[in-house]
Short mmCIF file of N, CA and C in Angstrom, two decimals:
data_model
loop_
_atom_site.label_atom_id
_atom_site.label_comp_id
_atom_site.label_asym_id
_atom_site.label_seq_id
_atom_site.Cartn_x
_atom_site.Cartn_y
_atom_site.Cartn_z
N UNK A 1 -5.46 -10.19 -13.18
CA UNK A 1 -4.91 -9.39 -12.26
C UNK A 1 -4.75 -10.21 -10.85
N UNK A 2 -3.27 -10.20 -10.26
CA UNK A 2 -3.24 -10.83 -9.12
C UNK A 2 -2.42 -10.01 -8.02
N UNK A 3 -2.68 -10.26 -7.00
CA UNK A 3 -1.92 -9.56 -5.81
C UNK A 3 -0.87 -10.58 -5.21
N UNK A 4 0.42 -10.37 -5.32
CA UNK A 4 1.23 -11.33 -4.91
C UNK A 4 2.64 -10.74 -4.24
N UNK A 5 3.67 -11.36 -3.76
CA UNK A 5 4.56 -11.12 -3.00
C UNK A 5 5.66 -10.85 -4.15
N UNK A 6 6.41 -9.91 -4.22
CA UNK A 6 7.50 -9.41 -4.98
C UNK A 6 8.65 -10.59 -4.96
N UNK A 7 9.00 -10.87 -6.40
CA UNK A 7 10.03 -11.91 -6.23
C UNK A 7 11.43 -11.25 -7.21
N UNK A 8 12.59 -12.07 -7.12
CA UNK A 8 13.56 -11.59 -7.71
C UNK A 8 13.31 -11.59 -9.47
N UNK A 9 12.37 -12.59 -9.79
CA UNK A 9 11.85 -12.60 -11.08
C UNK A 9 11.23 -11.09 -11.84
N UNK A 10 10.64 -10.48 -10.64
CA UNK A 10 10.04 -9.24 -10.94
C UNK A 10 10.76 -8.19 -11.09
N UNK A 11 12.22 -8.19 -11.07
CA UNK A 11 12.95 -7.13 -10.85
C UNK A 11 12.85 -6.17 -11.94
N UNK A 12 12.67 -6.48 -13.36
CA UNK A 12 12.71 -5.56 -14.48
C UNK A 12 11.26 -4.93 -14.46
N UNK A 13 10.39 -5.78 -13.97
CA UNK A 13 8.96 -5.12 -13.71
C UNK A 13 8.95 -4.00 -12.64
N UNK A 14 9.68 -4.22 -11.50
CA UNK A 14 9.77 -3.16 -10.59
C UNK A 14 10.30 -1.99 -11.25
N UNK A 15 11.53 -2.21 -11.93
CA UNK A 15 12.25 -0.93 -12.34
C UNK A 15 11.55 -0.21 -13.31
N UNK A 16 10.60 -0.88 -14.09
CA UNK A 16 9.72 -0.23 -14.80
C UNK A 16 8.84 0.69 -14.24
N UNK A 17 8.20 0.10 -13.23
CA UNK A 17 7.15 0.43 -12.22
C UNK A 17 7.92 1.88 -11.61
N UNK A 18 8.86 1.54 -11.04
CA UNK A 18 9.55 2.71 -10.41
C UNK A 18 9.95 4.07 -11.24
N UNK A 19 10.36 3.50 -12.47
CA UNK A 19 10.71 4.64 -13.36
C UNK A 19 9.52 5.56 -13.86
N UNK A 20 8.52 4.86 -14.00
CA UNK A 20 7.09 5.66 -14.45
C UNK A 20 6.82 6.46 -13.26
N UNK A 21 6.84 6.23 -11.86
CA UNK A 21 6.66 7.04 -10.76
C UNK A 21 7.57 8.34 -10.78
N UNK A 22 8.87 8.09 -11.15
CA UNK A 22 9.97 9.08 -11.05
C UNK A 22 9.73 9.93 -12.34
N UNK A 23 9.17 9.44 -13.43
CA UNK A 23 8.97 10.26 -14.58
C UNK A 23 7.83 11.42 -14.54
N UNK A 24 7.00 10.81 -13.42
CA UNK A 24 5.82 11.80 -13.04
C UNK A 24 6.12 12.54 -11.97
N UNK A 25 7.43 12.47 -11.40
CA UNK A 25 7.76 13.09 -10.29
C UNK A 25 7.05 12.72 -8.95
N UNK A 26 6.71 11.64 -8.84
CA UNK A 26 5.94 11.32 -7.44
C UNK A 26 6.83 10.24 -6.83
N UNK A 27 6.30 10.20 -5.80
CA UNK A 27 7.22 9.16 -4.64
C UNK A 27 6.18 7.99 -4.75
N UNK A 28 6.87 6.76 -4.95
CA UNK A 28 6.26 5.44 -4.97
C UNK A 28 5.45 5.31 -3.70
N UNK A 29 4.13 5.00 -3.82
CA UNK A 29 3.42 4.66 -2.55
C UNK A 29 2.76 2.92 -2.77
N UNK A 30 2.73 2.34 -1.73
CA UNK A 30 3.16 2.68 -0.32
C UNK A 30 4.84 3.01 -0.03
N UNK A 31 4.91 3.42 1.00
CA UNK A 31 6.33 3.96 1.20
C UNK A 31 7.19 2.52 1.07
N UNK A 32 6.70 1.63 1.54
CA UNK A 32 7.34 0.17 1.73
C UNK A 32 7.72 -0.38 0.39
N UNK A 33 7.16 0.01 -0.59
CA UNK A 33 7.30 -0.37 -1.80
C UNK A 33 8.68 0.59 -2.70
N UNK A 34 9.26 1.36 -1.75
CA UNK A 34 10.40 2.16 -2.34
C UNK A 34 11.77 1.19 -1.93
N UNK A 35 12.84 1.66 -2.96
CA UNK A 35 13.92 0.91 -2.68
C UNK A 35 14.65 1.67 -1.86
N UNK A 36 14.63 2.86 -1.48
CA UNK A 36 15.20 3.74 -0.54
C UNK A 36 16.76 3.53 -0.57
N UNK A 37 17.58 3.48 -1.71
CA UNK A 37 19.10 3.39 -2.04
C UNK A 37 19.58 1.85 -1.79
N UNK A 38 18.55 0.99 -1.53
CA UNK A 38 18.96 -0.51 -1.43
C UNK A 38 19.09 -0.99 -3.03
N UNK A 39 19.54 -2.00 -3.11
CA UNK A 39 19.37 -3.03 -4.23
C UNK A 39 17.91 -3.76 -4.37
N UNK A 40 17.59 -4.18 -5.29
CA UNK A 40 16.45 -4.66 -5.35
C UNK A 40 16.29 -5.97 -4.62
N UNK A 41 17.72 -6.56 -4.70
CA UNK A 41 17.64 -7.92 -4.01
C UNK A 41 17.33 -7.66 -2.31
N UNK A 42 18.28 -6.63 -1.86
CA UNK A 42 18.35 -6.15 -0.44
C UNK A 42 16.75 -5.65 -0.13
N UNK A 43 15.96 -4.95 -1.04
CA UNK A 43 14.68 -4.46 -0.70
C UNK A 43 14.05 -5.86 -0.63
N UNK A 44 14.27 -6.84 -1.41
CA UNK A 44 13.38 -8.09 -1.10
C UNK A 44 13.24 -8.80 0.14
N UNK A 45 14.94 -8.87 0.73
CA UNK A 45 15.23 -9.56 1.79
C UNK A 45 14.62 -8.53 2.90
N UNK A 46 14.59 -7.55 2.98
CA UNK A 46 14.09 -6.53 3.89
C UNK A 46 12.59 -6.71 4.03
N UNK A 47 12.04 -6.80 3.13
CA UNK A 47 10.58 -7.12 2.92
C UNK A 47 10.13 -8.49 3.70
N UNK A 48 11.18 -9.46 3.57
CA UNK A 48 10.70 -10.76 4.04
C UNK A 48 10.90 -10.77 5.49
N UNK A 49 12.16 -9.97 6.13
CA UNK A 49 12.42 -9.83 7.38
C UNK A 49 11.29 -9.13 8.11
N UNK A 50 10.80 -7.93 7.29
CA UNK A 50 9.67 -6.93 8.00
C UNK A 50 8.55 -7.81 8.41
N UNK A 51 8.17 -8.89 7.68
CA UNK A 51 6.88 -9.67 8.00
C UNK A 51 6.90 -10.15 9.56
N UNK A 52 8.06 -10.46 10.00
CA UNK A 52 8.02 -10.82 11.54
C UNK A 52 8.62 -9.97 12.57
N UNK A 53 9.70 -9.09 11.92
CA UNK A 53 10.46 -8.32 12.86
C UNK A 53 10.45 -6.99 12.18
N UNK A 54 9.82 -5.91 12.56
CA UNK A 54 9.91 -4.74 11.99
C UNK A 54 11.24 -3.71 12.76
N UNK A 55 11.85 -2.89 11.79
CA UNK A 55 12.60 -2.10 12.14
C UNK A 55 12.38 -1.17 13.41
N UNK A 56 13.15 -0.77 14.09
CA UNK A 56 12.96 0.37 15.17
C UNK A 56 12.00 1.48 14.82
N UNK A 57 10.89 1.67 15.72
CA UNK A 57 9.88 2.68 15.21
C UNK A 57 9.07 2.32 14.11
N UNK A 58 8.76 1.21 13.73
CA UNK A 58 7.99 0.52 12.74
C UNK A 58 7.09 -0.83 13.23
N UNK A 59 6.27 -1.20 12.43
CA UNK A 59 5.52 -2.32 12.80
C UNK A 59 5.67 -3.55 11.69
N UNK A 60 5.55 -4.49 12.04
CA UNK A 60 5.63 -5.84 11.12
C UNK A 60 4.62 -5.58 9.66
N UNK A 61 5.05 -5.80 8.46
CA UNK A 61 4.26 -5.55 7.63
C UNK A 61 4.39 -6.69 6.44
N UNK A 62 3.45 -6.68 5.39
CA UNK A 62 3.67 -7.63 4.22
C UNK A 62 3.40 -6.72 3.04
N UNK A 63 4.37 -6.71 2.09
CA UNK A 63 4.10 -6.09 0.98
C UNK A 63 3.76 -6.76 -0.29
N UNK A 64 3.06 -6.30 -0.88
CA UNK A 64 2.41 -7.10 -2.16
C UNK A 64 2.40 -6.22 -3.40
N UNK A 65 2.67 -6.91 -4.69
CA UNK A 65 2.58 -6.05 -5.89
C UNK A 65 1.34 -6.54 -6.70
N UNK A 66 0.70 -5.75 -7.37
CA UNK A 66 -0.17 -6.08 -8.26
C UNK A 66 0.23 -6.37 -9.63
N UNK A 67 -0.05 -7.45 -10.23
CA UNK A 67 0.87 -7.69 -11.58
C UNK A 67 -0.66 -7.95 -12.56
N UNK A 68 -0.33 -7.75 -13.75
CA UNK A 68 -1.23 -8.23 -14.81
C UNK A 68 -0.48 -9.44 -15.53
N UNK A 69 -1.58 -10.16 -16.35
CA UNK A 69 -1.02 -11.35 -17.02
C UNK A 69 0.32 -11.21 -17.94
N UNK A 70 0.55 -9.94 -18.32
CA UNK A 70 1.86 -9.91 -19.01
C UNK A 70 3.14 -9.54 -18.11
N UNK A 71 2.68 -9.40 -16.84
CA UNK A 71 3.94 -9.21 -15.94
C UNK A 71 4.36 -7.75 -16.03
N UNK A 72 3.10 -6.85 -15.99
CA UNK A 72 3.55 -5.59 -15.72
C UNK A 72 2.91 -5.32 -14.14
N UNK A 73 3.88 -4.54 -13.51
CA UNK A 73 3.70 -4.44 -12.18
C UNK A 73 2.78 -2.92 -12.22
N UNK A 74 1.50 -3.00 -11.72
CA UNK A 74 0.61 -2.05 -11.78
C UNK A 74 0.59 -1.19 -10.67
N UNK A 75 0.68 -1.97 -9.36
CA UNK A 75 0.50 -1.32 -8.17
C UNK A 75 1.33 -2.05 -7.05
N UNK A 76 1.17 -1.40 -5.91
CA UNK A 76 1.91 -1.99 -4.55
C UNK A 76 0.97 -1.68 -3.34
N UNK A 77 0.94 -2.63 -2.58
CA UNK A 77 -0.04 -2.69 -1.36
C UNK A 77 1.01 -3.10 -0.06
N UNK A 78 0.88 -2.26 1.04
CA UNK A 78 1.48 -2.74 2.29
C UNK A 78 0.35 -3.09 3.17
N UNK A 79 0.37 -4.15 3.84
CA UNK A 79 -0.86 -4.71 4.92
C UNK A 79 0.06 -4.86 6.27
N UNK A 80 -0.22 -4.20 7.38
CA UNK A 80 -0.02 -4.11 8.75
C UNK A 80 -0.81 -4.74 9.65
N UNK A 81 -0.53 -5.93 10.17
CA UNK A 81 -1.47 -6.73 10.96
C UNK A 81 -1.57 -5.99 12.42
N UNK A 82 -0.61 -5.21 12.87
CA UNK A 82 -0.85 -4.50 14.07
C UNK A 82 -0.59 -2.88 13.68
N UNK A 83 -0.96 -2.02 14.73
CA UNK A 83 -0.92 -0.50 14.42
C UNK A 83 0.16 -0.01 15.48
N UNK A 84 0.77 1.09 15.42
CA UNK A 84 1.42 1.62 16.54
C UNK A 84 0.60 2.72 16.81
N UNK A 85 1.03 3.66 17.31
CA UNK A 85 -0.11 4.90 17.83
C UNK A 85 -0.24 5.72 16.69
N UNK A 86 1.13 6.14 15.51
CA UNK A 86 0.63 6.91 14.74
C UNK A 86 -0.13 6.18 13.55
N UNK A 87 0.00 4.82 13.45
CA UNK A 87 -0.64 4.19 12.12
C UNK A 87 -2.18 4.12 12.65
N UNK A 88 -2.39 4.10 14.04
CA UNK A 88 -3.64 4.22 14.47
C UNK A 88 -4.44 5.44 14.04
N UNK A 89 -3.77 6.45 14.05
CA UNK A 89 -4.39 7.88 14.01
C UNK A 89 -4.32 7.96 12.32
N UNK A 90 -3.14 7.69 11.67
CA UNK A 90 -3.21 7.93 10.15
C UNK A 90 -2.20 6.61 9.72
N UNK A 91 -2.81 6.24 8.54
CA UNK A 91 -1.83 5.36 7.93
C UNK A 91 -2.66 4.01 7.82
N UNK A 92 -2.93 3.42 8.98
CA UNK A 92 -3.85 2.46 9.19
C UNK A 92 -3.18 1.12 8.83
N UNK A 93 -4.12 -0.05 8.51
CA UNK A 93 -3.70 -1.28 8.44
C UNK A 93 -3.11 -1.34 6.89
N UNK A 94 -3.75 -0.60 6.12
CA UNK A 94 -3.33 -0.90 4.64
C UNK A 94 -2.86 0.39 3.81
N UNK A 95 -1.84 0.08 3.12
CA UNK A 95 -1.36 1.55 2.12
C UNK A 95 -1.27 0.78 0.77
N UNK A 96 -1.67 1.61 -0.18
CA UNK A 96 -1.43 1.27 -1.38
C UNK A 96 -1.27 2.39 -2.48
N UNK A 97 -0.70 1.76 -3.61
CA UNK A 97 -0.56 2.68 -4.60
C UNK A 97 -0.46 2.35 -6.07
N UNK A 98 -1.00 2.95 -7.16
CA UNK A 98 -1.38 2.49 -8.26
C UNK A 98 -0.33 3.46 -9.32
N UNK A 99 0.64 3.05 -10.23
CA UNK A 99 1.52 3.76 -11.13
C UNK A 99 0.41 4.56 -11.70
N UNK A 100 1.10 5.77 -12.13
CA UNK A 100 0.28 6.73 -12.71
C UNK A 100 -0.49 6.55 -14.12
N UNK A 101 0.15 5.66 -15.09
CA UNK A 101 -0.75 5.46 -16.32
C UNK A 101 -1.95 4.44 -16.04
N UNK A 102 -1.88 3.67 -14.84
CA UNK A 102 -3.17 2.76 -14.74
C UNK A 102 -3.99 3.14 -13.71
N UNK A 103 -4.19 4.27 -13.31
CA UNK A 103 -4.81 5.05 -12.53
C UNK A 103 -6.23 5.40 -13.25
N UNK A 104 -7.53 5.21 -12.33
CA UNK A 104 -8.86 5.27 -13.01
C UNK A 104 -9.34 4.33 -13.87
N UNK A 105 -8.94 3.00 -13.58
CA UNK A 105 -9.51 1.94 -14.10
C UNK A 105 -9.85 0.96 -13.33
N UNK A 106 -9.92 1.13 -11.92
CA UNK A 106 -10.35 0.36 -11.08
C UNK A 106 -9.49 -0.55 -10.42
N UNK A 107 -8.22 -0.22 -10.61
CA UNK A 107 -7.22 -1.05 -10.11
C UNK A 107 -6.89 -0.88 -8.69
N UNK A 108 -7.16 0.03 -8.03
CA UNK A 108 -7.15 0.49 -6.81
C UNK A 108 -8.07 -0.37 -5.85
N UNK A 109 -9.34 -0.26 -6.58
CA UNK A 109 -10.38 -0.93 -5.87
C UNK A 109 -10.00 -2.55 -5.92
N UNK A 110 -9.81 -3.06 -7.02
CA UNK A 110 -9.51 -4.53 -6.96
C UNK A 110 -8.29 -4.75 -5.97
N UNK A 111 -7.46 -4.10 -6.20
CA UNK A 111 -6.32 -4.32 -5.36
C UNK A 111 -6.50 -4.41 -3.88
N UNK A 112 -7.25 -3.35 -3.48
CA UNK A 112 -7.89 -3.25 -2.19
C UNK A 112 -8.61 -4.50 -1.57
N UNK A 113 -9.57 -4.89 -2.74
CA UNK A 113 -10.61 -6.01 -2.26
C UNK A 113 -9.97 -7.24 -2.20
N UNK A 114 -8.81 -7.68 -3.11
CA UNK A 114 -7.99 -8.55 -2.84
C UNK A 114 -6.95 -8.80 -1.66
N UNK A 115 -6.97 -7.78 -0.94
CA UNK A 115 -5.95 -7.61 0.35
C UNK A 115 -6.99 -7.90 1.50
N UNK A 116 -8.02 -7.83 1.40
CA UNK A 116 -8.96 -7.91 2.29
C UNK A 116 -8.83 -9.56 2.91
N UNK A 117 -8.91 -10.37 2.17
CA UNK A 117 -8.82 -12.07 2.43
C UNK A 117 -7.77 -11.94 3.06
N UNK A 118 -6.39 -11.35 2.75
CA UNK A 118 -4.99 -11.46 3.46
C UNK A 118 -5.01 -11.10 4.84
N UNK A 119 -5.79 -10.18 4.95
CA UNK A 119 -5.80 -9.20 6.18
C UNK A 119 -6.48 -10.43 7.03
N UNK A 120 -7.72 -10.69 6.84
CA UNK A 120 -8.54 -11.78 7.44
C UNK A 120 -7.64 -12.95 7.81
N UNK A 121 -7.00 -13.54 7.14
CA UNK A 121 -5.95 -14.55 7.30
C UNK A 121 -4.86 -14.13 8.53
N UNK A 122 -4.65 -13.03 8.56
CA UNK A 122 -3.61 -12.56 9.65
C UNK A 122 -4.03 -12.58 10.93
N UNK A 123 -5.64 -12.54 10.70
CA UNK A 123 -6.21 -12.61 12.08
C UNK A 123 -7.01 -11.27 12.56
N UNK A 124 -7.05 -10.41 11.49
CA UNK A 124 -7.77 -9.00 11.65
C UNK A 124 -9.18 -9.37 11.27
N UNK A 125 -10.04 -8.72 12.35
CA UNK A 125 -11.69 -8.57 11.82
C UNK A 125 -12.08 -7.54 11.23
N UNK A 126 -11.12 -6.24 11.27
CA UNK A 126 -11.41 -5.11 10.59
C UNK A 126 -10.38 -4.71 10.45
N UNK A 127 -10.12 -3.70 9.23
CA UNK A 127 -8.99 -2.62 8.86
C UNK A 127 -9.39 -1.53 8.87
N UNK A 128 -8.43 -0.40 9.05
CA UNK A 128 -8.13 0.79 9.10
C UNK A 128 -7.64 1.30 7.98
N UNK A 129 -8.24 2.10 7.07
CA UNK A 129 -7.55 2.60 6.16
C UNK A 129 -8.02 4.08 6.11
N UNK A 130 -6.94 4.98 5.68
CA UNK A 130 -6.99 6.56 5.84
C UNK A 130 -6.54 7.00 4.46
N UNK A 131 -6.85 8.27 4.29
CA UNK A 131 -6.72 9.06 3.08
C UNK A 131 -6.69 10.51 3.59
N UNK A 132 -6.14 11.34 2.77
CA UNK A 132 -6.23 12.87 2.89
C UNK A 132 -7.74 13.04 2.40
N UNK A 133 -8.39 13.93 2.88
CA UNK A 133 -9.89 14.36 2.41
C UNK A 133 -9.77 15.04 1.18
N UNK A 134 -8.65 15.62 0.42
CA UNK A 134 -8.71 15.91 -0.68
C UNK A 134 -8.67 14.98 -1.68
N UNK A 135 -8.35 13.80 -1.15
CA UNK A 135 -8.21 12.72 -2.16
C UNK A 135 -9.44 11.88 -2.43
N UNK A 136 -10.36 12.65 -3.27
CA UNK A 136 -11.71 11.98 -3.29
C UNK A 136 -11.66 10.64 -4.02
N UNK A 137 -10.72 10.48 -5.06
CA UNK A 137 -10.69 9.04 -5.46
C UNK A 137 -10.48 7.90 -4.48
N UNK A 138 -9.52 8.27 -3.66
CA UNK A 138 -8.97 7.47 -2.63
C UNK A 138 -10.30 7.07 -1.79
N UNK A 139 -11.19 8.08 -1.35
CA UNK A 139 -11.98 7.92 -0.45
C UNK A 139 -13.06 7.18 -1.21
N UNK A 140 -13.40 7.42 -2.41
CA UNK A 140 -14.45 6.74 -3.07
C UNK A 140 -14.11 5.04 -3.22
N UNK A 141 -12.87 4.75 -3.46
CA UNK A 141 -12.07 3.41 -3.46
C UNK A 141 -12.32 2.65 -2.11
N UNK A 142 -12.22 3.18 -1.09
CA UNK A 142 -12.28 2.78 0.34
C UNK A 142 -13.76 2.57 0.73
N UNK A 143 -14.69 3.45 0.23
CA UNK A 143 -16.34 3.47 0.40
C UNK A 143 -16.46 2.23 -0.62
N UNK A 144 -16.01 2.08 -1.70
CA UNK A 144 -16.55 1.30 -2.57
C UNK A 144 -16.12 -0.21 -1.83
N UNK A 145 -14.90 -0.39 -1.34
CA UNK A 145 -14.61 -1.52 -0.87
C UNK A 145 -15.35 -2.01 0.72
N UNK A 146 -15.99 -1.23 1.04
CA UNK A 146 -16.93 -1.34 2.17
C UNK A 146 -16.45 -0.55 3.24
N UNK A 147 -15.52 0.46 3.13
CA UNK A 147 -15.13 1.31 4.25
C UNK A 147 -16.31 2.10 4.72
N UNK A 148 -16.18 2.53 5.92
CA UNK A 148 -17.24 3.07 6.50
C UNK A 148 -16.52 4.37 7.28
N UNK A 149 -16.75 5.46 6.97
CA UNK A 149 -15.95 6.62 7.49
C UNK A 149 -16.29 7.02 9.12
N UNK A 150 -15.20 6.98 9.78
CA UNK A 150 -15.34 6.87 11.23
C UNK A 150 -15.26 8.32 11.97
N UNK A 151 -14.18 9.01 11.22
CA UNK A 151 -13.95 10.37 11.60
C UNK A 151 -12.98 10.96 10.86
N UNK A 152 -12.65 12.20 11.08
CA UNK A 152 -11.65 12.94 10.21
C UNK A 152 -10.94 13.84 11.32
N UNK A 153 -9.53 13.76 10.97
CA UNK A 153 -8.76 14.22 12.34
C UNK A 153 -7.80 15.27 11.37
N UNK A 154 -7.14 16.41 12.09
CA UNK A 154 -6.13 17.21 11.60
C UNK A 154 -4.89 16.65 11.77
N UNK A 155 -3.91 16.68 10.81
CA UNK A 155 -2.80 15.87 10.86
C UNK A 155 -1.61 16.59 10.06
N UNK A 156 -0.62 17.21 10.96
CA UNK A 156 0.46 17.98 10.04
C UNK A 156 -0.47 18.82 8.92
N UNK A 157 -1.49 19.79 9.26
CA UNK A 157 -1.96 20.78 8.60
C UNK A 157 -2.78 20.07 7.60
N UNK A 158 -3.39 18.72 7.51
CA UNK A 158 -4.20 18.36 6.51
C UNK A 158 -5.21 17.48 7.41
N UNK A 159 -6.32 17.29 6.65
CA UNK A 159 -7.39 16.60 7.13
C UNK A 159 -7.39 15.13 6.64
N UNK A 160 -7.22 14.31 7.55
CA UNK A 160 -7.26 12.86 7.20
C UNK A 160 -8.75 12.18 7.43
N UNK A 161 -9.07 11.34 6.65
CA UNK A 161 -10.18 10.53 6.74
C UNK A 161 -10.00 9.22 7.44
N UNK A 162 -10.73 8.64 8.33
CA UNK A 162 -10.41 7.19 8.67
C UNK A 162 -11.46 6.39 8.74
N UNK A 163 -11.23 5.45 7.82
CA UNK A 163 -12.27 4.37 7.42
C UNK A 163 -11.92 3.18 7.93
N UNK A 164 -13.03 2.36 8.47
CA UNK A 164 -13.00 1.17 8.73
C UNK A 164 -13.69 -0.09 7.84
N UNK A 165 -13.11 -1.02 7.46
CA UNK A 165 -13.63 -2.09 6.68
C UNK A 165 -13.84 -3.22 7.51
N UNK A 166 -15.07 -3.65 7.76
CA UNK A 166 -15.27 -4.92 8.33
C UNK A 166 -15.02 -6.14 7.91
N UNK A 167 -14.20 -7.24 8.03
CA UNK A 167 -13.92 -8.18 7.14
C UNK A 167 -14.84 -9.63 7.61
#
C-alpha cells in the first residue's frame, strides 16, 4: 500500500473509485477528491495549483490517494499545512476517506499513519483531525494513530470531536 499523488495514469482507477462511492450513494471523502464537474485532467491540474495557491475562501492543500499493489484506488487524503478559522474548528489539517468496500480493514489507520511524515515534512509539529462524535470508527482510527481528544464542539447541529496528533 502506498500514499501517492494522483497521476494521469490513475484515471481508470479513480473512475472505478468514484463509481463505487456513487453506487453506495455517498459523496467521495475528502471533498478535494471529488471532480465536481471537472474532467480528470482538470482536476489533476487544480490539485497541483492548490498546493501553492488556494482558491478564494480556501487554504493550500496536498491531495494523495491510497493505492494497492494491483493499482486499485482504495482511499484519498487531503493534507492542509495551514488552517483558516473554520478548519481550525472543524476539518483540521487532514481529511480522508476509504471507498465503501475496503472499510474496516485498517486502511484508514494505515493511510493516516502514512500522512504524518508528510505533514512533518511540510513543517508541522502537530496536526488537528476532527470527526463527528457519532463516527466511532473515525475516532478510534484517530486515537490509534496517536490522536488525543482536545475538545468537543457543536457545529451545525452536530458534535465534532477535535483531536491533536503530535508529530
